[in-house]
Tab-separated table of C-alpha atoms in Angstrom:
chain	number	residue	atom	x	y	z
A	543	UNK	CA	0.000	0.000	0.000
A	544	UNK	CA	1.172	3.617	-0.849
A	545	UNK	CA	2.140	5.733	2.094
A	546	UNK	CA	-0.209	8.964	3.080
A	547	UNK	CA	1.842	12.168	3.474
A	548	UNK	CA	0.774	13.008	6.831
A	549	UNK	CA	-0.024	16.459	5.594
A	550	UNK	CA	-2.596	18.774	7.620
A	551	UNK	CA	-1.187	17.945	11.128
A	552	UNK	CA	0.088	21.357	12.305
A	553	UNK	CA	2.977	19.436	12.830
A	554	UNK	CA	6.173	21.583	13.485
A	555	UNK	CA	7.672	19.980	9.740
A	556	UNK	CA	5.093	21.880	8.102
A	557	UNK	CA	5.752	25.135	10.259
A	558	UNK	CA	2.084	25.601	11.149
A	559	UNK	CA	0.819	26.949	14.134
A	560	UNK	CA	-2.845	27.870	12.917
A	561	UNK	CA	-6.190	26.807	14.285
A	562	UNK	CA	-5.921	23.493	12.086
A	563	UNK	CA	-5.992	22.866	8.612
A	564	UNK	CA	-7.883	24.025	5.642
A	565	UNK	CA	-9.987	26.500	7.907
A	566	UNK	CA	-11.051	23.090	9.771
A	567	UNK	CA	-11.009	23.749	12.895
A	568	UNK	CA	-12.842	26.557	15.183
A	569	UNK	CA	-9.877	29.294	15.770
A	570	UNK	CA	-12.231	30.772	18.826
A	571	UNK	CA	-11.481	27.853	21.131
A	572	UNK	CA	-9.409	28.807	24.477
A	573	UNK	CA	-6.417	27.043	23.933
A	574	UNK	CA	-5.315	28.681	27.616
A	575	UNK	CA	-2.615	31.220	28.729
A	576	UNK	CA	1.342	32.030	27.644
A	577	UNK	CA	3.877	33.728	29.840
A	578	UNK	CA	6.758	35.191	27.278
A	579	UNK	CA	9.997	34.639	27.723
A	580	UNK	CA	12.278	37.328	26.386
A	581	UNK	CA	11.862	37.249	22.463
A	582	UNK	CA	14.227	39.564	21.221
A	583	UNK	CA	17.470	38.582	20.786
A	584	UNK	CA	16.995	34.803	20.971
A	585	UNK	CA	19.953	32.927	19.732
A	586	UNK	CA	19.908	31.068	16.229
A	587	UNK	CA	22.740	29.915	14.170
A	588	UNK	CA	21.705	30.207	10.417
A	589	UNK	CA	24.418	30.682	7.719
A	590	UNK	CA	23.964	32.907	4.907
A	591	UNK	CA	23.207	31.102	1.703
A	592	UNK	CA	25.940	30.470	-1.005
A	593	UNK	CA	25.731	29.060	-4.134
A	594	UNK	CA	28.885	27.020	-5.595
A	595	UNK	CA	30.085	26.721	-9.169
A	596	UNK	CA	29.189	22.735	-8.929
A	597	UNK	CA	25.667	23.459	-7.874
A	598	UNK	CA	25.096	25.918	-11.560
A	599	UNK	CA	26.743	23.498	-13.458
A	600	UNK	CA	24.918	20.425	-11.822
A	601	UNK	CA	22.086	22.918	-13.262
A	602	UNK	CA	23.140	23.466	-16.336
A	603	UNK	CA	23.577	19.674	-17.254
A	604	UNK	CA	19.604	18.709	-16.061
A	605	UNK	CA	18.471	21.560	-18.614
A	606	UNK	CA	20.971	19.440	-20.874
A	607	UNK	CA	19.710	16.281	-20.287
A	608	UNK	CA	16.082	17.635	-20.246
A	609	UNK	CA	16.317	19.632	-23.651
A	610	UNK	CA	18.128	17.415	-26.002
A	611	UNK	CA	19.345	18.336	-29.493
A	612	UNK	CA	17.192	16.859	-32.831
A	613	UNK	CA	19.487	16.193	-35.502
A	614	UNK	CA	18.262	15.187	-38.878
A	615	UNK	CA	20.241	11.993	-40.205
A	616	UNK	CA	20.343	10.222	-43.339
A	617	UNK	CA	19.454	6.934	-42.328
A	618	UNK	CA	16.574	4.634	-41.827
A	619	UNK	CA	14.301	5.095	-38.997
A	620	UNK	CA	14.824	3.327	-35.499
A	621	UNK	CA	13.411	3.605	-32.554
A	622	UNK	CA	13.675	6.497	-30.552
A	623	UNK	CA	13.993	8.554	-33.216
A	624	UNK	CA	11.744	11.205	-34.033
A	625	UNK	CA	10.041	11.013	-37.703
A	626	UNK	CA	8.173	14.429	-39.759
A	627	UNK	CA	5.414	12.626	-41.658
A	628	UNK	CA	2.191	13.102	-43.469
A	629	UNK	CA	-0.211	10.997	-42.865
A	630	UNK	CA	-4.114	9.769	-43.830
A	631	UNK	CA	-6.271	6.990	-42.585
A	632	UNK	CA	-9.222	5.510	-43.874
A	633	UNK	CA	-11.571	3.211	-43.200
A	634	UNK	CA	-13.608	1.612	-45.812
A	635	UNK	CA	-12.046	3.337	-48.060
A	636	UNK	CA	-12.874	6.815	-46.660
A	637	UNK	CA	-11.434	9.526	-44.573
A	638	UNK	CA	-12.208	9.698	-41.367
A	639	UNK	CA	-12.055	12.945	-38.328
A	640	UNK	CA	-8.685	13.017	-36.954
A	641	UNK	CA	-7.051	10.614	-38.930
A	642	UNK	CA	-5.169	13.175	-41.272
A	643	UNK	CA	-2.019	15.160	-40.363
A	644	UNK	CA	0.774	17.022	-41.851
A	645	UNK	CA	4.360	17.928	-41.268
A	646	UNK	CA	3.651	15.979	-37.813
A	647	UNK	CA	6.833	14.741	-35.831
A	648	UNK	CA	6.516	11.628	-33.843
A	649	UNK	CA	8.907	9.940	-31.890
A	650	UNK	CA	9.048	6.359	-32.370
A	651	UNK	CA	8.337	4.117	-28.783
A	652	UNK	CA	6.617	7.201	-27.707
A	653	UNK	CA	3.385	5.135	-27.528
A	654	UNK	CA	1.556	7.871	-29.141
A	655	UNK	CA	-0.269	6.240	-31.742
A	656	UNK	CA	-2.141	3.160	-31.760
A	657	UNK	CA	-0.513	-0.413	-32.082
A	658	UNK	CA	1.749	-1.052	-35.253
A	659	UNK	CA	1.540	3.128	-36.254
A	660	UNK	CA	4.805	3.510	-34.809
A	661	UNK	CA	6.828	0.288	-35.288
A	662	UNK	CA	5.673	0.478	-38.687
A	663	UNK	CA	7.676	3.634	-39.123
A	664	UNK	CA	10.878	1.810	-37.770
A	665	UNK	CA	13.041	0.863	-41.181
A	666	UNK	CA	11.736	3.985	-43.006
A	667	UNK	CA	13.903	6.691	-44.548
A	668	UNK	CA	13.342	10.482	-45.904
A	669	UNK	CA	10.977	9.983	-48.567
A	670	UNK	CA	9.846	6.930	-47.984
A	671	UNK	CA	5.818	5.833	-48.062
A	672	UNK	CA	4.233	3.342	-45.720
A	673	UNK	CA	1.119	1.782	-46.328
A	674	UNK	CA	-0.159	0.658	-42.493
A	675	UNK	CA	-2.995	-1.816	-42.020
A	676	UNK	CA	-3.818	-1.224	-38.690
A	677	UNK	CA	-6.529	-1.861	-36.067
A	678	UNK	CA	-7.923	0.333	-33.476
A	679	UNK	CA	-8.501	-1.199	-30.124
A	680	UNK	CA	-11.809	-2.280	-29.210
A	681	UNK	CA	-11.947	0.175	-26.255
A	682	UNK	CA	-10.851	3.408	-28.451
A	683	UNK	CA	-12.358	6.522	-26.955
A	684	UNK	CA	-14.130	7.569	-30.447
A	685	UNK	CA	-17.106	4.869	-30.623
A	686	UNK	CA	-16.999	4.823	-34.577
A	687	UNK	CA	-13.518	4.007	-34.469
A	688	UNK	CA	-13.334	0.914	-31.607
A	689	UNK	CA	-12.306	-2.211	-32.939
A	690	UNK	CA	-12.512	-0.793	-36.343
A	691	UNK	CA	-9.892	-2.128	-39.552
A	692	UNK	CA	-8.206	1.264	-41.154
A	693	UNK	CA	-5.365	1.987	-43.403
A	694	UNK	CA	-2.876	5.103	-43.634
A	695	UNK	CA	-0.849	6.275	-46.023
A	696	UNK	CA	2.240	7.405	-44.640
A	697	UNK	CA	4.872	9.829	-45.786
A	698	UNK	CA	8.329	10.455	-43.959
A	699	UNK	CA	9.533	13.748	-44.768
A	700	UNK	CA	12.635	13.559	-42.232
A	701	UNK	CA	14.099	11.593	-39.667
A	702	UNK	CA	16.143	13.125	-36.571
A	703	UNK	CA	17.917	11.226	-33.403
A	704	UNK	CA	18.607	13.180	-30.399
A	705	UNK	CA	21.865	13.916	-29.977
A	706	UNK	CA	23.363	15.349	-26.243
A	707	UNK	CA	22.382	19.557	-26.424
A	708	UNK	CA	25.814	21.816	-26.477
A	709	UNK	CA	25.847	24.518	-23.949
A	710	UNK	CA	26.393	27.601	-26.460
A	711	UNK	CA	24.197	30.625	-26.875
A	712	UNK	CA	21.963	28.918	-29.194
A	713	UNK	CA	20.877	26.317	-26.472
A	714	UNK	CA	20.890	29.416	-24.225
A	715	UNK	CA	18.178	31.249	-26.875
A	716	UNK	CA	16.304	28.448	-26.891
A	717	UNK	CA	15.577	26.971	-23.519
A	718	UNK	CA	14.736	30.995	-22.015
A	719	UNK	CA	12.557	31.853	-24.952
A	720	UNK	CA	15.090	34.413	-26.069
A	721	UNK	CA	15.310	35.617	-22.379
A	722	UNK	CA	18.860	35.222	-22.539
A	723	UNK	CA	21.457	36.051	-25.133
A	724	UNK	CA	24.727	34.259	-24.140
A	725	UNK	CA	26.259	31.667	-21.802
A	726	UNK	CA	27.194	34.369	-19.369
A	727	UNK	CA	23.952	35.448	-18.642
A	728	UNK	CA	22.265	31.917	-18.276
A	729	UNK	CA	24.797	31.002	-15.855
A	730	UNK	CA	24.033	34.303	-14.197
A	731	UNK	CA	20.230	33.605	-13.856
A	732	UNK	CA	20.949	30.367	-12.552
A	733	UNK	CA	22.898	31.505	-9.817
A	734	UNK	CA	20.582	34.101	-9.221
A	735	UNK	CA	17.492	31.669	-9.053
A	736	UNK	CA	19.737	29.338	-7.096
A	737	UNK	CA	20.191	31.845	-4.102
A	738	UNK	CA	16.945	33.212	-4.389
A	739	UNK	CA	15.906	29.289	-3.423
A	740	UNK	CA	18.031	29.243	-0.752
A	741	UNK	CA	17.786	32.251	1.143
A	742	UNK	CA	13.675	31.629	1.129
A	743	UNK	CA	15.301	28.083	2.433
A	744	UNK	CA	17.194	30.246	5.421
A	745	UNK	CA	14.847	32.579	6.267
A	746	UNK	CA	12.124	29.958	6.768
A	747	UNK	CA	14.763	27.971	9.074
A	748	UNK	CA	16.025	31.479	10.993
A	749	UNK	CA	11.558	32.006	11.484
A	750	UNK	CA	10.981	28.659	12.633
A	751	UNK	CA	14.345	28.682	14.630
A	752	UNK	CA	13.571	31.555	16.389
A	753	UNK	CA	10.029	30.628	17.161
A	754	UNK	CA	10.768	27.355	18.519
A	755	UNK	CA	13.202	29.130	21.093
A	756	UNK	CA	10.343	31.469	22.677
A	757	UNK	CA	7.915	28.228	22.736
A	758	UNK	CA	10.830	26.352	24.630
A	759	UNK	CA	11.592	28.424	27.180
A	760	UNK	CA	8.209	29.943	27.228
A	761	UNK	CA	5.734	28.980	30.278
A	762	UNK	CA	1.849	27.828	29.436
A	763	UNK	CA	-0.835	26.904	30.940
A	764	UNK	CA	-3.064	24.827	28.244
A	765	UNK	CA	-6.829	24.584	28.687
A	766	UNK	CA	-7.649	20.491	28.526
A	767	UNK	CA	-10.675	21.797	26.841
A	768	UNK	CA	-9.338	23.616	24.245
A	769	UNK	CA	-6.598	20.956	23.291
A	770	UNK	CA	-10.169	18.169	23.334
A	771	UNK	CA	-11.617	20.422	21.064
A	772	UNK	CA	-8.704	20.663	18.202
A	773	UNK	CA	-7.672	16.990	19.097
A	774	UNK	CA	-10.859	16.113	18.261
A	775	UNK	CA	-11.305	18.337	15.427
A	776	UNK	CA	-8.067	17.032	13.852
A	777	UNK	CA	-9.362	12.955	14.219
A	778	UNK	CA	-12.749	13.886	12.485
A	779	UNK	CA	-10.516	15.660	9.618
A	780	UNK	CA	-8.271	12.043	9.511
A	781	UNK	CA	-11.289	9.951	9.684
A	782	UNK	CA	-12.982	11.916	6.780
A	783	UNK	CA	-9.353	12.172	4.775
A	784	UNK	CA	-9.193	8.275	5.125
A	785	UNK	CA	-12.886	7.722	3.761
A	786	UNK	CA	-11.343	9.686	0.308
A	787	UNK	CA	-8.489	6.523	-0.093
A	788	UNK	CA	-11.253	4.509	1.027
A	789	UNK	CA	-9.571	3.760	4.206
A	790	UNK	CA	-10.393	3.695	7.629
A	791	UNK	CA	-8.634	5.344	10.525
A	792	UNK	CA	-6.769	2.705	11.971
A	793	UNK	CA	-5.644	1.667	7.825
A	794	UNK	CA	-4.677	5.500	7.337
A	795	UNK	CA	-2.397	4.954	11.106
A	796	UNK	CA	-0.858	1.388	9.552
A	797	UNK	CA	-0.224	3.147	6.555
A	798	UNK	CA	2.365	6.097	8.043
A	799	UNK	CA	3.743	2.837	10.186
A	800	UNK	CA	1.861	3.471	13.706
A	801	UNK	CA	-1.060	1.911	15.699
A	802	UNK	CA	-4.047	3.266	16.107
A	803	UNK	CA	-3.397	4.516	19.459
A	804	UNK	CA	0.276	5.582	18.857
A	805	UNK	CA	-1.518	7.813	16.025
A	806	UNK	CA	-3.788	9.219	17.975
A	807	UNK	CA	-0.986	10.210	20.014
A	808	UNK	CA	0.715	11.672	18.034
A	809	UNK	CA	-2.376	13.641	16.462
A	810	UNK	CA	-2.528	15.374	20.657
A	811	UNK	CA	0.877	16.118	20.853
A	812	UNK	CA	1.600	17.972	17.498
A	813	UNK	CA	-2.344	19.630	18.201
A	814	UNK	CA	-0.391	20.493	21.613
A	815	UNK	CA	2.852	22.225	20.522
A	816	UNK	CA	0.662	23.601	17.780
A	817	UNK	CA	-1.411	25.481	20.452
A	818	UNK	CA	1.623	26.813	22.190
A	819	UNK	CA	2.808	28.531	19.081
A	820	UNK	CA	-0.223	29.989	18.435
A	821	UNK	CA	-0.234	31.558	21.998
A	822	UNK	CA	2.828	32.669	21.435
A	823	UNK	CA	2.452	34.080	18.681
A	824	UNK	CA	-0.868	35.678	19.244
A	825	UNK	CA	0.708	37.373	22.786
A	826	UNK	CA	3.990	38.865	20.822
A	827	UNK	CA	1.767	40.433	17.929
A	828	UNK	CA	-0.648	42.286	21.003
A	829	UNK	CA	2.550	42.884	22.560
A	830	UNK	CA	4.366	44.695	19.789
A	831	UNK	CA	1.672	45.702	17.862
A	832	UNK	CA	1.598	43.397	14.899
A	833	UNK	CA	-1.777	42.012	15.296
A	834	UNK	CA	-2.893	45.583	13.388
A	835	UNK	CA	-2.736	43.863	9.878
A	836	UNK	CA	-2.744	45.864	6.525
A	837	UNK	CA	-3.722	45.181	2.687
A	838	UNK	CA	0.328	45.460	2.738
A	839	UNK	CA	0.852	42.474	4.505
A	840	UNK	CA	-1.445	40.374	3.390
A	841	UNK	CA	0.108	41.086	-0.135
A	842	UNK	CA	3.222	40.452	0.873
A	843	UNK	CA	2.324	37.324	2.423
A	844	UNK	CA	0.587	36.389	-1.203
A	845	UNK	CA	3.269	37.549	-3.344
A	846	UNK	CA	5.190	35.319	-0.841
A	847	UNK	CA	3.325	32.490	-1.554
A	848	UNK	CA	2.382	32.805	-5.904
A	849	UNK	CA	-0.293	34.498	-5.551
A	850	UNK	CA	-2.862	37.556	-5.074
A	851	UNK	CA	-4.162	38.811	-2.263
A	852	UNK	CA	-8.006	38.059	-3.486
A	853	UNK	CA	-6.831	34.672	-3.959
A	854	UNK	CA	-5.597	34.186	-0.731
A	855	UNK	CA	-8.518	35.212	1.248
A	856	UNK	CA	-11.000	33.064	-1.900
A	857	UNK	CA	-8.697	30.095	-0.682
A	858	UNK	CA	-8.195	30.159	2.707
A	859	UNK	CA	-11.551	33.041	4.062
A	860	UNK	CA	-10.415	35.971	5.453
A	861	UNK	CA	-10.064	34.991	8.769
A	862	UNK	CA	-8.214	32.149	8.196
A	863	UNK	CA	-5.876	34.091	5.300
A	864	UNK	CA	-5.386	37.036	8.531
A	865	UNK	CA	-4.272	34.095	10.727
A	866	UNK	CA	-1.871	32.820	8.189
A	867	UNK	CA	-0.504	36.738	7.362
A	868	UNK	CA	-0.031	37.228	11.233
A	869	UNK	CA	1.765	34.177	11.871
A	870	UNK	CA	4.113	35.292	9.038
A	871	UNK	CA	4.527	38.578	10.366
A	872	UNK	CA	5.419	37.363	14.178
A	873	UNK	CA	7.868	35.071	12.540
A	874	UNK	CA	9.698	37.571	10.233
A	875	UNK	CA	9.705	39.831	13.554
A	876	UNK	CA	11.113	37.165	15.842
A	877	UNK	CA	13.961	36.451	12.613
A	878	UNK	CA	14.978	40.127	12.439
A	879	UNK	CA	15.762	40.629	15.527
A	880	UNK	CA	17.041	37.729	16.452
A	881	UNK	CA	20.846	36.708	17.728
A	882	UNK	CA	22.732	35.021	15.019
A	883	UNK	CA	25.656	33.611	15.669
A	884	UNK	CA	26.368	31.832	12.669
A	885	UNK	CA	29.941	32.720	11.310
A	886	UNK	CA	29.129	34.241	8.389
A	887	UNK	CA	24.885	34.777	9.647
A	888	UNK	CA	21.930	34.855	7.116
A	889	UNK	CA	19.724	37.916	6.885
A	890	UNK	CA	16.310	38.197	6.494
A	891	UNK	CA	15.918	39.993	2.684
A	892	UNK	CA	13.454	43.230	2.830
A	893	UNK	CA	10.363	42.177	1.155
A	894	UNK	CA	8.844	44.585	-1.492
A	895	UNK	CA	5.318	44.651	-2.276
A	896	UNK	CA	5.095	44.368	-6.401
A	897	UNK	CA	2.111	46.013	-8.102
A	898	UNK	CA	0.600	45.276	-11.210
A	899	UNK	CA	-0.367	47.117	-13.745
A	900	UNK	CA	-4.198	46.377	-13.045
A	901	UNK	CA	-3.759	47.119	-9.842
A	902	UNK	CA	-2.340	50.627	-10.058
A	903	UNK	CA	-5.091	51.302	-12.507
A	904	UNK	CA	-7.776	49.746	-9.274
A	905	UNK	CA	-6.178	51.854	-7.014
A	906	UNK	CA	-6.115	55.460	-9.232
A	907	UNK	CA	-9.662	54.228	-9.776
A	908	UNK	CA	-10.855	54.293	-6.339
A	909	UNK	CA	-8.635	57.403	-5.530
A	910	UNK	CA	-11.032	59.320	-8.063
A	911	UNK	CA	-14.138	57.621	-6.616
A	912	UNK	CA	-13.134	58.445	-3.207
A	913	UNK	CA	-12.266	62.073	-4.687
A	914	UNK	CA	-15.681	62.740	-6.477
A	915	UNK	CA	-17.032	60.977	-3.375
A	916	UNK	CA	-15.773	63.976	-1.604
A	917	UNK	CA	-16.343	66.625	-3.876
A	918	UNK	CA	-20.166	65.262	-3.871
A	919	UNK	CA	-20.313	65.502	0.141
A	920	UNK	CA	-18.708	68.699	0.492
A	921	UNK	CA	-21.146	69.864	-2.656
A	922	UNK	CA	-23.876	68.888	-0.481
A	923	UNK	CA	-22.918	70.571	2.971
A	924	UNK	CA	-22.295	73.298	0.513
A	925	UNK	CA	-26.246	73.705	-0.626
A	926	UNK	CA	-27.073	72.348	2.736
A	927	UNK	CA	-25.582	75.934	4.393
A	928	UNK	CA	-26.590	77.839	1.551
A	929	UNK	CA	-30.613	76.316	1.692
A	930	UNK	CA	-30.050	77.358	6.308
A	931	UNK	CA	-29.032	80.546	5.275
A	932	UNK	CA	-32.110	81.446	2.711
């Protein structure tokens, strides 16, 4: 049996602290009380990300492998090659929908046509017509088709093998779409992308990091109530998750290795450290003022995450998305002014909110509505003093 991801748990892998998963469970329960420990200046040790000549070129050689080169050869056909025919098919003698093509390439073993198409190809050189007597399967999607006797005419028109890509600035032109002109500048982007990776890598480690150290040396007091609730809330989400692989509860437990009861476990404690970060971070945004959220941060947060701020809250509701956007906000707090005493220490990047296009044409759209909305009020007090004074 293929093993579940045990995704959804608030678990501490998956960094979440949130009233459960999915907007599942009820974020109003009293999960109980947090005394802080000192949160500013707590000690992490997170290196600043580098990116090594081995790593681009380990790069460089995927995009390689990935993009191979078609050469045209002057030889006859073989598998794995890739043909440019023209083709028709008939059956009984006529046409038929979607059984005509021209200047088509096909790779041969590709499994893209039906039975005998393709090996019938293999032998064939530039020029060269094949007549095919085929036979479509019985359980062919088109219902006129199924089962059905055809023939097609086959021309080859060329016949290419892949050959291992060159890294020069034509391979460079053609994997970016023109983006980029030369070696140089490939490399370049690479690297770029590369340490763009891993400093969204570090920063998440220097958040969670720092985190983790207020929860640890933080003092609680957790309501049994509130942790009966979410545990609770978190086995009904399992039970219903397992019913989708057609499992049970126990099969989805034997299925990430534990028993029934060691799951279940497991499900209180991670619904238990979950609840302390969320105290925690709930009492450090009232303490510092971070629990005032604006349209900026929540697009930040978005742009963080692929995608726009109406998406976000369409996804997630906006009280959920608001949870999600303060958590991030505590975190990036806790990681800038944290104590790192790694040797050569990351940095947490400053975060700029991009605009679109659209969007600076929504927002000089509701700056003149709000303006005519206030030339129209102060219009009115206007004639308002002016009809007093008559």
């Amino acid at each position: 049996m293929k093993k579940i991801a045990l995704f959804c748990l608030c678990s501490l892998a998956s960094m979440s602290i949130l009233a459960g998963c999915s907007g599942s469970a009820d974020g109003n329960v009293n999960l109980g009380t947090v005394t802080l420990s000192e949160y500013k200046g707590v000690k992490i040790n997170v290196a600043a990300p580098e990116v090594t000549d081995e790593e681009v070129d380990a790069k460089i050689q995927t995009a390689l492998k990935q993009n191979p080169d078609l050469v045209e050869v002057d030889r006859a056909a073989q598998d794995g090659d890739t043909v440019n025919i023209d083709y028709t098919g008939k059956k009984d003698g006529e046409t038929f929908d979607g059984g005509t093509a021209r200047d088509q390439d096909l790779k041969l073993g590709s499994g893209t046509m039906i039975d005998g198409f393709e090996s019938g190809l293999v032998g064939a050189k530039k020029g060269d017509t094949k007549t095919l007597d085929l036979t479509f399967p019985e359980d062919y999607k088109e219902q006129s088709l199924a089962g059905k006797e055809v023939v097609f005419e086959v021309k080859v028109n060329s016949v290419k093998e892949q050959q291992d890509a060159q890294l020069n600035d034509d391979f460079v032109k053609k994997v970016s779409n023109d983006e980029y002109q030369t070696v140089d500048e490939y490399k370049a982007s690479i690297r770029e992308s590369l340490l763009e990776q891993k400093q969204a890598t570090a920063e998440q480690q220097m958040e969670e990091d720092a985190l983790q150290n207020v929860v640890d040396s933080s003092q609680f007091k957790l309501s049994r109530n509130g942790l009966s609730v979410r545990y609770n809330q978190m086995v009904k989400q399992y039970t219903d998750q397992a019913k989708t692989y057609g499992m049970t509860f126990t099969q989805m437990a034997q299925a990430n290795g534990m028993s029934e009861p060691s799951f279940k476990e497991y499900i209180y404690a991670t619904v238990k450290e979950a609840a302390k970060r969320e105290l925690t971070v709930e009492a450090i945004a009232a303490k510092e003022g971070l629990d005032q959220l604006t349209d900026e941060d929540r697009g930040l947060f978005a742009q963080d995450n692929g995608m726009s701020k109406d998406t976000l809250v369409s996804m997630y509701g906006q009280e959920n998305a608001d949870e999600y956007v303060l958590q991030d906000k505590v975190m990036r707090y806790l990681a800038e002014n944290a104590d790192n005493e790694a040797e050569n220490p990351a940095a947490v990047s400053e975060r700029v909110l991009e605009t679109t296009e659209a969007a600076s044409e929504e927002s000089s759209e509701a700056a003149q509505t709000e303006a005519a909305s206030e030339e129209s009020s102060e219009a009115a007090q206007t004639t308002e003093v002016s009809s007093q004074a008559e």
